Short mmCIF file of C-alpha atoms and ligand atoms in Angstrom, two decimals:
data_model
loop_
_atom_site.label_atom_id
_atom_site.label_comp_id
_atom_site.label_asym_id
_atom_site.label_seq_id
_atom_site.Cartn_x
_atom_site.Cartn_y
_atom_site.Cartn_z
CA MET B 189 1.84 47.03 -49.43
CA LYS B 190 -0.47 45.78 -52.17
CA LYS B 191 -3.89 44.22 -52.39
CA VAL B 192 -4.06 40.81 -54.05
CA THR B 193 -6.91 38.40 -54.67
CA VAL B 194 -6.76 35.08 -52.88
CA ASP B 195 -6.16 33.40 -56.25
CA GLN B 196 -3.05 35.54 -56.74
CA LEU B 197 -1.68 34.68 -53.31
CA GLU B 198 1.54 32.69 -53.32
CA GLU B 199 3.41 30.77 -50.69
CA GLY B 200 5.98 33.00 -48.98
CA MET B 201 4.03 36.28 -49.35
CA LYS B 202 3.77 38.21 -46.09
CA LEU B 203 0.44 39.55 -44.80
CA ALA B 204 0.52 43.33 -44.42
CA ARG B 205 -2.78 43.59 -42.51
CA ASP B 206 -4.80 41.36 -40.17
CA VAL B 207 -7.40 39.24 -41.94
CA PHE B 208 -10.80 38.93 -40.28
CA THR B 209 -13.65 36.48 -40.92
CA GLU B 210 -17.10 37.62 -42.04
CA ASN B 211 -18.19 37.87 -38.38
CA GLY B 212 -15.21 39.92 -37.32
CA LYS B 213 -12.98 37.24 -35.79
CA LEU B 214 -9.25 37.44 -36.44
CA LEU B 215 -8.34 34.70 -38.89
CA LEU B 216 -4.71 35.41 -39.80
CA PRO B 217 -2.57 38.09 -38.19
CA GLU B 218 -0.43 40.67 -39.97
CA GLY B 219 3.14 39.52 -40.47
CA PHE B 220 2.25 35.88 -41.13
CA ILE B 221 3.83 34.19 -44.11
CA ILE B 222 1.38 32.59 -46.51
CA LYS B 223 1.32 28.80 -46.69
CA PRO B 224 -0.93 26.64 -48.92
CA SER B 225 -3.16 25.72 -45.96
CA PHE B 226 -3.75 29.43 -45.22
CA ILE B 227 -4.94 30.02 -48.81
CA GLN B 228 -7.33 27.11 -48.35
CA LYS B 229 -8.61 28.58 -45.09
CA LEU B 230 -9.17 32.01 -46.70
CA LYS B 231 -11.21 30.36 -49.46
CA GLU B 232 -13.29 28.45 -46.90
CA HIS B 233 -14.20 31.80 -45.37
CA ASN B 234 -15.03 33.31 -48.78
CA ILE B 235 -12.39 36.01 -48.43
CA ASP B 236 -11.64 37.50 -51.87
CA SER B 237 -8.56 39.61 -51.25
CA VAL B 238 -5.90 40.45 -48.66
CA TYR B 239 -3.08 42.95 -48.25
CA VAL B 240 0.48 41.69 -48.58
CA GLU B 241 3.92 43.26 -48.41
CA ASP B 242 5.55 44.20 -51.71
CA GLU B 243 8.48 41.87 -51.12
CA LYS B 244 8.19 38.15 -50.49
CA ALA B 245 9.72 36.86 -47.27
CA GLU B 246 13.27 35.58 -47.82
CA SER B 247 12.61 32.24 -46.24
CA TYR B 248 9.55 31.21 -44.36
CA ILE B 249 11.10 28.26 -42.65
CA LYS B 250 13.63 30.26 -40.65
CA GLU B 251 13.27 29.41 -37.00
CA GLU B 252 12.98 33.04 -35.86
CA VAL B 253 10.02 33.58 -38.17
CA ILE B 254 8.30 30.42 -37.00
CA TYR B 255 9.04 31.28 -33.37
CA HIS B 256 7.56 34.74 -33.79
CA GLU B 257 4.48 33.41 -35.58
CA THR B 258 3.87 30.88 -32.84
CA PHE B 259 4.15 33.64 -30.25
CA VAL B 260 1.56 35.74 -32.11
CA ALA B 261 -0.72 32.74 -32.64
CA ILE B 262 -0.84 31.77 -28.95
CA GLN B 263 -1.17 35.40 -27.87
CA ASP B 264 -4.15 35.91 -30.20
CA LEU B 265 -5.76 32.68 -29.06
CA MET B 266 -5.35 33.45 -25.37
CA LEU B 267 -6.53 37.03 -25.68
CA SER B 268 -9.67 36.00 -27.56
CA ALA B 269 -10.36 33.27 -25.02
CA LYS B 270 -10.19 35.92 -22.30
CA THR B 271 -13.25 37.61 -23.74
CA GLY B 272 -15.11 34.30 -23.67
CA GLU B 273 -14.94 33.73 -27.42
CA ILE B 274 -14.80 30.17 -28.76
CA VAL B 275 -11.42 30.10 -30.46
CA ASP B 276 -10.24 28.16 -33.47
CA PRO B 277 -6.76 26.72 -32.95
CA PHE B 278 -6.23 26.30 -36.71
CA VAL B 279 -3.37 28.80 -37.05
CA ALA B 280 -1.60 27.55 -33.92
CA LYS B 281 -1.89 24.00 -35.20
CA GLU B 282 -0.38 24.87 -38.57
CA ILE B 283 2.52 26.78 -37.07
CA ILE B 284 3.29 24.18 -34.47
CA ASN B 285 3.56 21.62 -37.25
CA ASP B 286 6.30 23.80 -38.81
CA ILE B 287 8.19 23.72 -35.52
CA VAL B 288 7.85 19.96 -35.33
CA ALA B 289 9.04 19.54 -38.93
CA GLN B 290 12.18 21.52 -38.11
CA ILE B 291 12.82 19.66 -34.86
CA ILE B 292 12.43 16.29 -36.59
CA GLU B 293 15.24 17.34 -38.94
CA GLU B 294 17.52 18.72 -36.27
CA GLU B 295 16.46 18.73 -32.63
CA ASP B 296 18.53 21.62 -31.37
CA VAL B 297 17.63 24.07 -34.13
CA PHE B 298 15.44 26.13 -31.76
CA LEU B 299 17.57 25.87 -28.65
CA ARG B 300 19.42 29.12 -29.16
CA ILE B 301 16.23 31.19 -29.33
CA VAL B 302 14.34 29.84 -26.34
CA GLY B 303 14.53 31.46 -22.92
CA PHE B 304 14.82 35.09 -24.01
CA ARG B 305 11.74 37.02 -23.10
CA ASP B 306 10.29 40.15 -21.68
CA VAL B 307 8.55 39.46 -18.42
CA ASP B 308 5.26 41.09 -19.50
CA ASN B 309 4.68 38.53 -22.19
CA TYR B 310 5.95 35.71 -20.04
CA THR B 311 2.99 33.35 -20.50
CA TYR B 312 3.09 33.51 -24.30
CA PHE B 313 6.86 33.04 -24.61
CA HIS B 314 6.71 30.31 -21.99
CA SER B 315 4.02 28.48 -23.96
CA VAL B 316 6.11 28.57 -27.15
CA ASP B 317 9.28 27.43 -25.37
CA VAL B 318 7.52 24.59 -23.57
CA SER B 319 6.12 23.40 -26.84
CA ILE B 320 9.60 23.41 -28.41
CA PHE B 321 11.05 21.47 -25.46
CA ALA B 322 8.12 19.03 -25.52
CA ALA B 323 8.61 18.37 -29.25
CA ILE B 324 12.31 17.71 -28.62
CA ILE B 325 11.41 15.22 -25.87
CA GLY B 326 8.84 13.60 -28.16
CA LYS B 327 11.53 13.09 -30.75
CA LEU B 328 14.00 11.73 -28.20
CA LEU B 329 11.34 9.24 -27.05
CA GLU B 330 10.87 8.23 -30.69
CA LEU B 331 7.17 9.08 -30.86
CA ASP B 332 5.74 9.17 -34.38
CA ARG B 333 5.30 12.47 -36.18
CA LYS B 334 1.54 12.83 -35.59
CA GLN B 335 2.08 12.17 -31.88
CA ILE B 336 4.85 14.78 -31.71
CA GLU B 337 2.57 17.31 -33.43
CA ASP B 338 -0.24 16.60 -30.95
CA LEU B 339 2.21 16.77 -28.06
CA ALA B 340 3.63 20.12 -29.21
CA LEU B 341 0.14 21.56 -29.61
CA ALA B 342 -0.85 20.26 -26.17
CA ALA B 343 2.25 21.92 -24.74
CA LEU B 344 1.46 25.20 -26.50
CA LEU B 345 -2.02 25.19 -24.95
CA HIS B 346 -1.01 23.86 -21.51
CA ASP B 347 -1.32 27.13 -19.59
CA PHE B 348 -4.40 28.41 -21.41
CA GLY B 349 -6.34 28.56 -18.15
CA LYS B 350 -4.03 31.33 -16.92
CA MET B 351 -6.19 33.69 -18.97
CA LYS B 352 -8.87 33.23 -16.32
CA ILE B 353 -6.55 34.01 -13.40
CA PRO B 354 -6.66 37.61 -12.12
CA HIS B 355 -3.79 39.73 -13.42
CA GLU B 356 -2.66 40.67 -9.86
CA ILE B 357 -2.11 37.01 -9.02
CA LEU B 358 -0.60 36.01 -12.36
CA ASN B 359 1.96 38.82 -12.37
CA LYS B 360 2.50 39.29 -8.66
CA PRO B 361 6.13 40.32 -8.16
CA ALA B 362 6.41 38.23 -4.97
CA LYS B 363 5.55 34.81 -3.63
CA LEU B 364 1.84 34.00 -3.70
CA SER B 365 -0.12 33.70 -0.45
CA ASP B 366 -1.76 30.31 0.23
CA GLU B 367 -5.09 31.67 -0.89
CA GLU B 368 -3.65 33.13 -4.08
CA PHE B 369 -1.85 29.87 -4.83
CA GLU B 370 -5.13 27.95 -4.50
CA GLU B 371 -6.63 30.32 -7.08
CA MET B 372 -3.59 29.93 -9.34
CA LYS B 373 -3.93 26.13 -9.22
CA LYS B 374 -7.33 26.46 -10.87
CA HIS B 375 -5.68 27.40 -14.17
CA THR B 376 -5.46 23.65 -14.81
CA ILE B 377 -9.23 23.20 -14.58
CA TYR B 378 -10.06 26.40 -16.46
CA GLY B 379 -7.57 25.46 -19.17
CA TYR B 380 -9.04 22.00 -19.63
CA GLN B 381 -12.54 23.41 -19.93
CA ILE B 382 -11.50 25.87 -22.64
CA VAL B 383 -9.12 23.64 -24.59
CA LYS B 384 -11.43 20.61 -24.78
CA ASN B 385 -14.09 22.78 -26.45
CA MET B 386 -11.76 23.91 -29.22
CA ASP B 387 -12.32 22.60 -32.73
CA GLY B 388 -10.43 19.42 -33.57
CA ILE B 389 -8.73 19.01 -30.18
CA SER B 390 -8.55 15.47 -28.83
CA GLU B 391 -8.93 14.48 -25.17
CA GLN B 392 -5.23 13.50 -25.19
CA ILE B 393 -4.32 17.13 -25.99
CA ALA B 394 -6.86 18.76 -23.67
CA GLU B 395 -5.93 16.69 -20.61
CA VAL B 396 -2.40 18.14 -20.65
CA ALA B 397 -3.90 21.48 -19.60
CA LEU B 398 -5.49 19.66 -16.66
CA LEU B 399 -2.63 17.37 -15.65
CA HIS B 400 0.71 19.12 -16.26
CA HIS B 401 1.13 19.92 -12.54
CA GLU B 402 0.58 16.34 -11.40
CA ARG B 403 3.69 14.75 -9.84
CA LEU B 404 4.68 11.05 -9.78
CA ASP B 405 4.45 10.78 -5.98
CA GLY B 406 0.94 12.23 -5.91
CA SER B 407 2.06 15.61 -4.55
CA GLY B 408 0.84 17.54 -7.57
CA TYR B 409 -2.54 19.05 -8.44
CA PRO B 410 -5.45 19.18 -9.19
CA LEU B 411 -6.23 15.41 -9.10
CA LYS B 412 -3.13 14.19 -7.16
CA LEU B 413 -2.62 11.38 -9.68
CA LYS B 414 0.36 9.06 -9.15
CA GLY B 415 2.92 7.36 -11.42
CA ASP B 416 1.63 5.90 -14.66
CA LYS B 417 -1.84 7.25 -13.92
CA ILE B 418 -0.39 10.52 -15.24
CA PRO B 419 -0.54 10.31 -19.05
CA LEU B 420 2.72 10.44 -21.02
CA PHE B 421 2.02 13.85 -22.60
CA ALA B 422 1.42 15.41 -19.17
CA ARG B 423 4.65 13.84 -17.83
CA ILE B 424 6.59 15.28 -20.76
CA VAL B 425 5.07 18.75 -20.46
CA ALA B 426 5.75 18.76 -16.70
CA VAL B 427 9.50 18.43 -17.35
CA ALA B 428 9.52 21.00 -20.18
CA ASP B 429 7.41 23.40 -18.10
CA VAL B 430 9.59 23.28 -14.99
CA TYR B 431 12.86 23.51 -16.92
CA ASP B 432 11.66 26.55 -18.85
CA ALA B 433 10.20 28.24 -15.76
CA LEU B 434 13.52 27.85 -13.94
CA THR B 435 15.76 29.06 -16.76
CA ALA B 436 13.75 32.15 -17.78
CA ASP B 437 13.43 35.56 -16.15
CA ARG B 438 10.22 36.01 -14.17
CA VAL B 439 8.58 38.99 -12.57
CA TYR B 440 9.63 37.85 -9.12
CA LYS B 441 12.93 36.10 -9.71
CA LYS B 442 15.98 35.98 -11.93
CA LYS B 443 16.63 33.00 -14.13
CA ILE B 444 19.05 30.31 -13.05
CA VAL B 445 21.70 28.70 -15.23
CA PRO B 446 20.84 25.47 -17.09
CA THR B 447 23.01 23.31 -14.81
CA LYS B 448 21.12 24.44 -11.71
CA ALA B 449 17.82 23.66 -13.42
CA ALA B 450 19.32 20.30 -14.40
CA ASP B 451 20.29 19.60 -10.78
CA TYR B 452 16.74 20.37 -9.67
CA LEU B 453 15.15 18.09 -12.24
CA THR B 454 17.69 15.33 -11.50
CA LYS B 455 17.02 15.61 -7.76
CA TYR B 456 13.30 15.08 -8.30
CA ALA B 457 13.57 12.54 -11.13
CA GLY B 458 11.55 9.48 -10.13
CA ILE B 459 9.83 11.47 -7.34
CA HIS B 460 8.11 14.28 -9.21
CA PHE B 461 9.23 13.72 -12.76
CA ASP B 462 9.60 10.75 -15.08
CA LYS B 463 13.24 9.68 -14.80
CA ASP B 464 13.67 8.53 -18.38
CA ILE B 465 12.25 11.81 -19.72
CA VAL B 466 14.47 13.91 -17.44
CA GLN B 467 17.64 12.02 -18.40
CA LYS B 468 17.03 12.12 -22.14
CA PHE B 469 15.99 15.76 -22.07
CA LEU B 470 18.91 17.02 -20.01
CA LYS B 471 21.41 15.15 -22.13
CA MET B 472 20.10 17.00 -25.14
CA VAL B 473 19.40 20.46 -23.79
CA VAL B 474 21.92 21.35 -21.14
CA LYS B 475 25.31 21.74 -22.60
CA TYR B 476 28.10 24.20 -22.36
CA PRO B 477 29.63 24.66 -25.77
CA VAL B 478 33.41 24.46 -26.06
CA GLY B 479 34.89 27.96 -25.89
CA CYS B 480 32.20 29.57 -23.74
CA PHE B 481 33.26 31.34 -20.55
CA VAL B 482 31.84 30.20 -17.23
CA VAL B 483 32.08 31.38 -13.63
CA LEU B 484 32.54 28.74 -10.92
CA ASN B 485 31.26 28.92 -7.34
CA THR B 486 34.91 29.31 -6.27
CA GLY B 487 35.15 32.63 -8.12
CA GLU B 488 37.30 31.07 -10.82
CA ILE B 489 36.62 32.08 -14.39
CA ALA B 490 37.15 29.33 -16.93
CA ILE B 491 36.80 28.43 -20.59
CA VAL B 492 34.94 25.26 -21.49
CA TYR B 493 37.68 23.08 -22.96
CA GLU B 494 36.03 19.75 -23.67
CA GLU B 495 32.56 18.26 -23.26
CA ASN B 496 32.17 15.23 -21.04
CA PRO B 497 30.20 12.78 -23.20
CA PHE B 498 28.53 11.18 -20.16
CA ASN B 499 27.81 14.37 -18.27
CA LYS B 500 27.20 17.38 -20.46
CA THR B 501 26.49 19.66 -17.52
CA ARG B 502 30.00 19.06 -16.15
CA PRO B 503 32.57 19.70 -18.85
CA ILE B 504 36.35 19.89 -18.57
CA VAL B 505 37.26 23.57 -18.13
CA LYS B 506 40.45 25.59 -18.21
CA VAL B 507 40.66 28.15 -15.40
CA VAL B 508 42.13 31.40 -16.70
CA ALA B 509 41.24 34.03 -14.11
CA ARG B 510 39.76 34.68 -10.71
CA LYS B 511 37.09 37.21 -9.78
CA GLU B 512 39.08 38.15 -6.67
CA GLY B 513 42.41 37.22 -5.17
CA PRO B 514 45.69 36.53 -6.92
CA PRO B 515 45.69 36.41 -10.74
CA VAL B 516 45.99 33.04 -12.46
CA LEU B 517 49.48 33.10 -13.93
CA ILE B 518 49.43 29.57 -15.29
CA PRO B 519 45.99 28.38 -16.50
CA TYR B 520 44.98 24.94 -15.20
CA PHE B 521 42.42 22.29 -16.11
CA VAL B 522 39.56 21.07 -13.94
CA ASP B 523 37.38 18.10 -14.87
CA LEU B 524 34.05 19.09 -13.31
CA SER B 525 32.71 15.55 -13.59
CA GLN B 526 35.43 14.49 -11.12
CA ASP B 527 35.18 17.52 -8.84
CA ASN B 528 31.99 17.84 -6.83
CA LYS B 529 33.12 20.93 -4.92
CA ARG B 530 33.12 23.11 -8.00
CA GLU B 531 29.92 24.22 -9.75
CA ILE B 532 29.20 26.39 -12.76
CA ILE B 533 27.16 29.30 -11.42
CA ASP B 534 27.08 31.61 -14.40
CA VAL B 535 27.77 31.67 -18.08
CA ILE B 536 29.37 34.76 -19.54
CA ASN B 537 28.67 34.34 -23.24
CA TYR B 538 26.24 31.48 -23.37
FE1 LIG R 662 0.75 25.55 -15.51
#
């Protein structure tokens, strides 16, 4: 570790200690990679010097680094909000723009790192994943770059109000009682109140915190809005939110495979969720790569042989073994798009 003046700071250097503002607020966390906008921010706060690691980071655009930084940024923001502090979303905004830049280049660049999380930090990981999924949807819907950046930030902040929900309710390892669920629902209102007061946050971003649990048929909460009355950003985040919640491990339930989550979203497309968003999103996200091993509901174990271009959740598979019963002596093919009795229920090396 070495101490350098802000003028000596270079892009790609890694912070070795947290940097605080003159009044003791965390400005940039340890581990963050310096970008030109961070140097600018340090100067604005009249900070003369910081500690950095001896070695420069190999590459600061690697998706794992960006993912980790986004996790830290949202965690810091949410924890400070918990103590009632007014928080500055500057760092989160900068990092989310890095994610968007990567996704604009190649939409599935982050897909292999979403969904892995420890249950204790669920809300933070969930926020990062939802923002990645939302940015992907934004790109698929051909929104312009500024809109995708705003959408991704809105998605990152969508569950901010959960900071105001008692820990026992938020992390209850069982189904919530009616009373507890009513309390949980308030995270939308709390979130909106906090997010709209943040620096440089538009109403379009803040209202996602309020409206991401609204459903097309009016069965959502808190305002029971219907159809197009629900703004586009909130409709996008609703899909990203539900998909991520279903496919990740939670305190009270195990994750389900992407195809099951896809079935759920498809079933409620046009009822709860925007149909166009669901279709575009699933086409992009849920796929079983050729060569991966899957388990079918029949107990058959198969290798994904070929993708079905029109139905990526139902590839052509080659059955090679059975969990129980007689061994498969001669492997055989099954086209899952033509066989509605068979389902993929697990992925062995997804
Ligand atoms: Fe939520």
